[in-house]
Amino acid sequence: MRFKTSLAKEPKHSELVSCVAWTTSEELYSCSDDHQILRWNLLSDETTTLAKLPNEIYATDIHFFPRGLGGKGKQTQADVFVLAATDGKFHLISKSGRVEKSVDAHRGAVLCGRWSYDGTAMATSGEDGQVKIWSRSGMLRSTLAQTGSPVYSISWSPDSDQILIINGRHLIIKSMQASAKPLQWKAHDGVILKVDWNPINNMILSGGEDCKYRIWDSYGRQLYSSHPHEYPVTSVAWAPDGQLFAIGSFNTLRLCDQSGWSYALEKPNVGSIFNIAWSGDGTQVAGACGNGHVIFAHVVERRMEWRNFEVVVVSRTVIEVRNVMDDSKEKLEFRDRIIKTSLSFEYLVVATSSQCYVYSAKNWNTPMIFDLKDGTVTLIVQAERHFGIIDNGGLHLYTYEGRLMSSPKYTGMRSDTLSVQTLSISNDTVAIRDKTDEKLVHLFDANTGKALESKPLAHKMEIVEVHLDQCGPPAERRLAIIDKNRDLYLSTVRNFGKPAKIVKLGTMIYSLAWNDQTNMLAALQDGRLTVWYYPNAVFVDKELLSSTISSKDTSEFGKSPQIVNFIGNHVTIRRADGALVGTGVSPYPVLLYELVNSSRWDDAVRLCRFVKDEAVWGCLAAMSSYAKELNTAEIAYAAIDMVDKVQYILYIKDIPLKEARAAEMALFCGNSQDAEGILLQANLVFRAIMMNITLYNWDRALELAVKHKTHVDTVLGYRQQFLNNFNKVETNKRFLQFAQGVEVNWEQIQTKIETEYQKERERPNAKSYGK
């Protein structure tokens, strides 16, 4: 990936350009020390003068009101920009060039003016070291901070409830709440000149006179520090989707990945680049240059890989596809500018400024094309059967034939904050992390767009990433969650009114990916690559989980590697320097999945005996237990020396009724509620009562006995026996109440129990397992 830069033959401004701002992806405004505000139309390549400032006023910053937040009757607000100036005022100016309002804001120059992401407020900073908050109409609300040095740059937090402030060599995060304590840390060895805080990845970017740029998280922890440049870093800016950022310095424009490493370095002869702005679609950058030029840079050579295909966006409207198996090449040309591309599951999805193209890897000549309502596509997410497009209008799911399936949404949903970390789709489910309450995940049916449950899935801590598995039936869908502590949890998705089961899988997880063909899960975990061959084992038998894991050292991948994808038995990892490296995992779990999915249990056992690997045996034990395939489970547990489990399976196999065996297997997997439900549905009340007695759920056992008017004496008898063993006296009021009116006669109880078992054996469908 690189920048393709362009400059006018002659500079349009006669003096230094101080700031630039996009209104749409085809229209840009620039301000200069020649006092002119110019409007640039990139489609017609025309430049017009919007307004000329008085000679004593020099513009220092320009920022447009967030698009799409005008609302009905207020749409003109979105066409207003704030202009910070050296006369101590900020000016609200319409797109027509008319000054709507001028406000005295600071002593000395106003250095920065920024609208909040939600459009409810504006912040300014000045040479007087103050940071002030204003209403959208320009009324002063508060003076947020008073520092001892000029505040060259400020940036709002993603939720618009905090502001990032420069104070010399330090950065300060100041909350809008007066009682909240500010967070301050030393960020650079020289004065900091520019900062930017991305609303999607929640990361902070800073550049300063120490000639370095650095990346921070919202707690002030350093994630990356660059090598020193030749000159001070004068401008920094995140791309809207948080995947890239741009750095400006003297005769220098750099394109970087969100993790810090550099894609490309351009050396235009334009002097210092004082300000950088990204277009709304994230495809172009404009820079305000010291020699009067405005430099434009288009992001080209975006590269994607999927199995044997390599796709490269070679220019604004051309994509090249290469099949590495036979080195055949295809050239795809588009009428409009390419905005977003995604390659996965044998399909290439391309969004331009007006249309969406869907190519099948089997046929690159005839794409499916449909028009887009909103040309500002910010994200494309793919699943095997469909894909999702995110634009200003929200999330829309389409089939690969171009048919709109659904548009899942919840109250307060903001499409501009969705990313691959907070949105996940599978063939039947959509998961979206709630931005306003980050402990919640909204789950939707992909086909209808309706919520799966009445309430969203709730976690005990803020969630950072959500990832749905891609294979298997909808009822067995699983959601992987990484929370703020970097702990990994696995959750059930379709719970049918019951609370979701959320179980911890691992700690210190920094990157993860589900496999495309099976439900294997790969994660980078505290210096190791861990692969869970069958993560669902955590819901079947927790003791098996450790037997179904593969782990290898990742020191060869350097510091802070990231998983790019997990395809087949190959994991692709990006190192901290941007290099892609691959590593293989055992091919046998994939073969085991194929055999189990086609119910070839005997072949699965033969495979495990051939491989002689405990992890593969552990997977088979968990898979067969989940499928209630007792013979295979018995063999697999015996192979990994779990004798107690083998004995319990032998006991289950002797039970004559299929429903009772299913209940015992549910109990074997730790699902006592499911086991009781199976028994009661099959009218096996006695077994349900005995199960609760065995689990010491005395109150529930008595409740069932009383409700069905049977075996009350059995419950009381076993309860008394239990208390006698521990030399305890009955204190439970319900048991004391029934003990007065019910006689406990062990001979009668034993007779009744034997009668119940005899009835089971005499049922028409009664037979032991496998007979």
PDB file of N, CA and C in Angstrom, residues 712-758:
ATOM      1  N   VAL A 712     -42.824 -38.108  47.778  1.00  0.00           N
ATOM      2  CA  VAL A 712     -42.482 -37.142  48.822  1.00  0.00           C
ATOM      3  C   VAL A 712     -41.713 -37.850  49.935  1.00  0.00           C
ATOM      4  N   ASP A 713     -42.161 -39.098  50.278  1.00  0.00           N
ATOM      5  CA  ASP A 713     -41.467 -39.852  51.324  1.00  0.00           C
ATOM      6  C   ASP A 713     -40.044 -40.206  50.908  1.00  0.00           C
ATOM      7  N   THR A 714     -39.833 -40.442  49.596  1.00  0.00           N
ATOM      8  CA  THR A 714     -38.480 -40.758  49.103  1.00  0.00           C
ATOM      9  C   THR A 714     -37.538 -39.577  49.341  1.00  0.00           C
ATOM     10  N   VAL A 715     -38.011 -38.381  49.016  1.00  0.00           N
ATOM     11  CA  VAL A 715     -37.189 -37.181  49.214  1.00  0.00           C
ATOM     12  C   VAL A 715     -36.892 -36.982  50.698  1.00  0.00           C
ATOM     13  N   LEU A 716     -37.933 -37.131  51.522  1.00  0.00           N
ATOM     14  CA  LEU A 716     -37.736 -36.942  52.981  1.00  0.00           C
ATOM     15  C   LEU A 716     -36.785 -37.992  53.540  1.00  0.00           C
ATOM     16  N   GLY A 717     -36.892 -39.228  53.038  1.00  0.00           N
ATOM     17  CA  GLY A 717     -36.031 -40.304  53.530  1.00  0.00           C
ATOM     18  C   GLY A 717     -34.568 -40.049  53.199  1.00  0.00           C
ATOM     19  N   TYR A 718     -34.295 -39.696  51.954  1.00  0.00           N
ATOM     20  CA  TYR A 718     -32.914 -39.423  51.556  1.00  0.00           C
ATOM     21  C   TYR A 718     -32.372 -38.180  52.270  1.00  0.00           C
ATOM     22  N   ARG A 719     -33.249 -37.213  52.486  1.00  0.00           N
ATOM     23  CA  ARG A 719     -32.831 -35.994  53.206  1.00  0.00           C
ATOM     24  C   ARG A 719     -32.420 -36.346  54.630  1.00  0.00           C
ATOM     25  N   GLN A 720     -33.229 -37.199  55.295  1.00  0.00           N
ATOM     26  CA  GLN A 720     -32.916 -37.581  56.676  1.00  0.00           C
ATOM     27  C   GLN A 720     -31.617 -38.370  56.743  1.00  0.00           C
ATOM     28  N   GLN A 721     -31.432 -39.252  55.779  1.00  0.00           N
ATOM     29  CA  GLN A 721     -30.200 -40.048  55.702  1.00  0.00           C
ATOM     30  C   GLN A 721     -28.981 -39.136  55.546  1.00  0.00           C
ATOM     31  N   PHE A 722     -29.127 -38.119  54.674  1.00  0.00           N
ATOM     32  CA  PHE A 722     -28.051 -37.157  54.419  1.00  0.00           C
ATOM     33  C   PHE A 722     -27.687 -36.397  55.713  1.00  0.00           C
ATOM     34  N   LEU A 723     -28.707 -35.936  56.434  1.00  0.00           N
ATOM     35  CA  LEU A 723     -28.462 -35.172  57.673  1.00  0.00           C
ATOM     36  C   LEU A 723     -27.828 -36.059  58.749  1.00  0.00           C
ATOM     37  N   ASN A 724     -28.287 -37.321  58.835  1.00  0.00           N
ATOM     38  CA  ASN A 724     -27.731 -38.240  59.848  1.00  0.00           C
ATOM     39  C   ASN A 724     -26.252 -38.501  59.608  1.00  0.00           C
ATOM     40  N   ASN A 725     -25.875 -38.591  58.319  1.00  0.00           N
ATOM     41  CA  ASN A 725     -24.460 -38.849  57.988  1.00  0.00           C
ATOM     42  C   ASN A 725     -23.545 -37.746  58.503  1.00  0.00           C
ATOM     43  N   PHE A 726     -24.095 -36.529  58.598  1.00  0.00           N
ATOM     44  CA  PHE A 726     -23.288 -35.391  59.037  1.00  0.00           C
ATOM     45  C   PHE A 726     -23.680 -34.900  60.434  1.00  0.00           C
ATOM     46  N   ASN A 727     -24.449 -35.727  61.122  1.00  0.00           N
ATOM     47  CA  ASN A 727     -24.894 -35.372  62.485  1.00  0.00           C
ATOM     48  C   ASN A 727     -25.528 -33.984  62.535  1.00  0.00           C
ATOM     49  N   LYS A 728     -26.409 -33.746  61.571  1.00  0.00           N
ATOM     50  CA  LYS A 728     -27.107 -32.459  61.511  1.00  0.00           C
ATOM     51  C   LYS A 728     -28.580 -32.655  61.859  1.00  0.00           C
ATOM     52  N   VAL A 729     -29.213 -31.553  62.245  1.00  0.00           N
ATOM     53  CA  VAL A 729     -30.645 -31.567  62.563  1.00  0.00           C
ATOM     54  C   VAL A 729     -31.387 -30.755  61.509  1.00  0.00           C
ATOM     55  N   GLU A 730     -32.585 -31.228  61.119  1.00  0.00           N
ATOM     56  CA  GLU A 730     -33.368 -30.536  60.096  1.00  0.00           C
ATOM     57  C   GLU A 730     -33.760 -29.131  60.562  1.00  0.00           C
ATOM     58  N   THR A 731     -33.495 -28.135  59.717  1.00  0.00           N
ATOM     59  CA  THR A 731     -33.892 -26.746  60.035  1.00  0.00           C
ATOM     60  C   THR A 731     -34.759 -26.148  58.936  1.00  0.00           C
ATOM     61  N   ASN A 732     -34.833 -26.813  57.788  1.00  0.00           N
ATOM     62  CA  ASN A 732     -35.628 -26.300  56.671  1.00  0.00           C
ATOM     63  C   ASN A 732     -37.117 -26.402  56.997  1.00  0.00           C
ATOM     64  N   LYS A 733     -37.826 -25.279  56.976  1.00  0.00           N
ATOM     65  CA  LYS A 733     -39.232 -25.236  57.398  1.00  0.00           C
ATOM     66  C   LYS A 733     -40.126 -26.121  56.536  1.00  0.00           C
ATOM     67  N   ARG A 734     -39.876 -26.158  55.224  1.00  0.00           N
ATOM     68  CA  ARG A 734     -40.721 -26.964  54.331  1.00  0.00           C
ATOM     69  C   ARG A 734     -40.560 -28.450  54.635  1.00  0.00           C
ATOM     70  N   PHE A 735     -39.313 -28.871  54.877  1.00  0.00           N
ATOM     71  CA  PHE A 735     -39.077 -30.281  55.174  1.00  0.00           C
ATOM     72  C   PHE A 735     -39.677 -30.640  56.533  1.00  0.00           C
ATOM     73  N   LEU A 736     -39.565 -29.732  57.499  1.00  0.00           N
ATOM     74  CA  LEU A 736     -40.178 -29.976  58.811  1.00  0.00           C
ATOM     75  C   LEU A 736     -41.693 -30.097  58.694  1.00  0.00           C
ATOM     76  N   GLN A 737     -42.299 -29.268  57.861  1.00  0.00           N
ATOM     77  CA  GLN A 737     -43.749 -29.267  57.672  1.00  0.00           C
ATOM     78  C   GLN A 737     -44.223 -30.594  57.078  1.00  0.00           C
ATOM     79  N   PHE A 738     -43.529 -31.093  56.017  1.00  0.00           N
ATOM     80  CA  PHE A 738     -43.958 -32.342  55.378  1.00  0.00           C
ATOM     81  C   PHE A 738     -43.592 -33.560  56.220  1.00  0.00           C
ATOM     82  N   ALA A 739     -42.532 -33.437  57.018  1.00  0.00           N
ATOM     83  CA  ALA A 739     -42.127 -34.566  57.860  1.00  0.00           C
ATOM     84  C   ALA A 739     -43.202 -34.919  58.888  1.00  0.00           C
ATOM     85  N   GLN A 740     -44.025 -33.932  59.285  1.00  0.00           N
ATOM     86  CA  GLN A 740     -45.083 -34.178  60.273  1.00  0.00           C
ATOM     87  C   GLN A 740     -46.219 -35.022  59.698  1.00  0.00           C
ATOM     88  N   GLY A 741     -46.462 -34.889  58.398  1.00  0.00           N
ATOM     89  CA  GLY A 741     -47.616 -35.579  57.815  1.00  0.00           C
ATOM     90  C   GLY A 741     -47.267 -36.754  56.930  1.00  0.00           C
ATOM     91  N   VAL A 742     -45.975 -37.006  56.694  1.00  0.00           N
ATOM     92  CA  VAL A 742     -45.567 -38.099  55.801  1.00  0.00           C
ATOM     93  C   VAL A 742     -44.669 -39.070  56.566  1.00  0.00           C
ATOM     94  N   GLU A 743     -45.042 -40.357  56.501  1.00  0.00           N
ATOM     95  CA  GLU A 743     -44.243 -41.384  57.180  1.00  0.00           C
ATOM     96  C   GLU A 743     -43.131 -41.855  56.245  1.00  0.00           C
ATOM     97  N   VAL A 744     -41.918 -41.987  56.782  1.00  0.00           N
ATOM     98  CA  VAL A 744     -40.774 -42.462  55.997  1.00  0.00           C
ATOM     99  C   VAL A 744     -40.553 -43.933  56.323  1.00  0.00           C
ATOM    100  N   ASN A 745     -40.889 -44.796  55.355  1.00  0.00           N
ATOM    101  CA  ASN A 745     -40.725 -46.245  55.521  1.00  0.00           C
ATOM    102  C   ASN A 745     -39.795 -46.734  54.419  1.00  0.00           C
ATOM    103  N   TRP A 746     -38.565 -47.112  54.789  1.00  0.00           N
ATOM    104  CA  TRP A 746     -37.547 -47.430  53.786  1.00  0.00           C
ATOM    105  C   TRP A 746     -37.902 -48.651  52.947  1.00  0.00           C
ATOM    106  N   GLU A 747     -38.640 -49.617  53.536  1.00  0.00           N
ATOM    107  CA  GLU A 747     -39.042 -50.781  52.739  1.00  0.00           C
ATOM    108  C   GLU A 747     -39.983 -50.355  51.617  1.00  0.00           C
ATOM    109  N   GLN A 748     -40.957 -49.485  51.978  1.00  0.00           N
ATOM    110  CA  GLN A 748     -41.891 -48.993  50.956  1.00  0.00           C
ATOM    111  C   GLN A 748     -41.157 -48.147  49.896  1.00  0.00           C
ATOM    112  N   ILE A 749     -40.214 -47.333  50.371  1.00  0.00           N
ATOM    113  CA  ILE A 749     -39.463 -46.484  49.433  1.00  0.00           C
ATOM    114  C   ILE A 749     -38.693 -47.343  48.446  1.00  0.00           C
ATOM    115  N   GLN A 750     -37.982 -48.381  48.947  1.00  0.00           N
ATOM    116  CA  GLN A 750     -37.200 -49.256  48.065  1.00  0.00           C
ATOM    117  C   GLN A 750     -38.104 -49.969  47.064  1.00  0.00           C
ATOM    118  N   THR A 751     -39.284 -50.386  47.536  1.00  0.00           N
ATOM    119  CA  THR A 751     -40.226 -51.067  46.648  1.00  0.00           C
ATOM    120  C   THR A 751     -40.697 -50.125  45.543  1.00  0.00           C
ATOM    121  N   LYS A 752     -41.026 -48.880  45.925  1.00  0.00           N
ATOM    122  CA  LYS A 752     -41.495 -47.893  44.942  1.00  0.00           C
ATOM    123  C   LYS A 752     -40.402 -47.583  43.910  1.00  0.00           C
ATOM    124  N   ILE A 753     -39.158 -47.496  44.396  1.00  0.00           N
ATOM    125  CA  ILE A 753     -38.047 -47.192  43.475  1.00  0.00           C
ATOM    126  C   ILE A 753     -37.872 -48.321  42.471  1.00  0.00           C
ATOM    127  N   GLU A 754     -37.926 -49.594  42.972  1.00  0.00           N
ATOM    128  CA  GLU A 754     -37.771 -50.743  42.078  1.00  0.00           C
ATOM    129  C   GLU A 754     -38.916 -50.804  41.065  1.00  0.00           C
ATOM    130  N   THR A 755     -40.117 -50.428  41.548  1.00  0.00           N
ATOM    131  CA  THR A 755     -41.289 -50.396  40.645  1.00  0.00           C
ATOM    132  C   THR A 755     -41.080 -49.376  39.527  1.00  0.00           C
ATOM    133  N   GLU A 756     -40.527 -48.217  39.871  1.00  0.00           N
ATOM    134  CA  GLU A 756     -40.266 -47.171  38.865  1.00  0.00           C
ATOM    135  C   GLU A 756     -39.289 -47.664  37.807  1.00  0.00           C
ATOM    136  N   TYR A 757     -38.212 -48.327  38.252  1.00  0.00           N
ATOM    137  CA  TYR A 757     -37.221 -48.826  37.301  1.00  0.00           C
ATOM    138  C   TYR A 757     -37.801 -49.944  36.432  1.00  0.00           C
ATOM    139  N   GLN A 758     -38.690 -50.759  37.039  1.00  0.00           N
ATOM    140  CA  GLN A 758     -39.334 -51.833  36.284  1.00  0.00           C
ATOM    141  C   GLN A 758     -40.245 -51.258  35.203  1.00  0.00           C
TER     142      GLN A 758
END
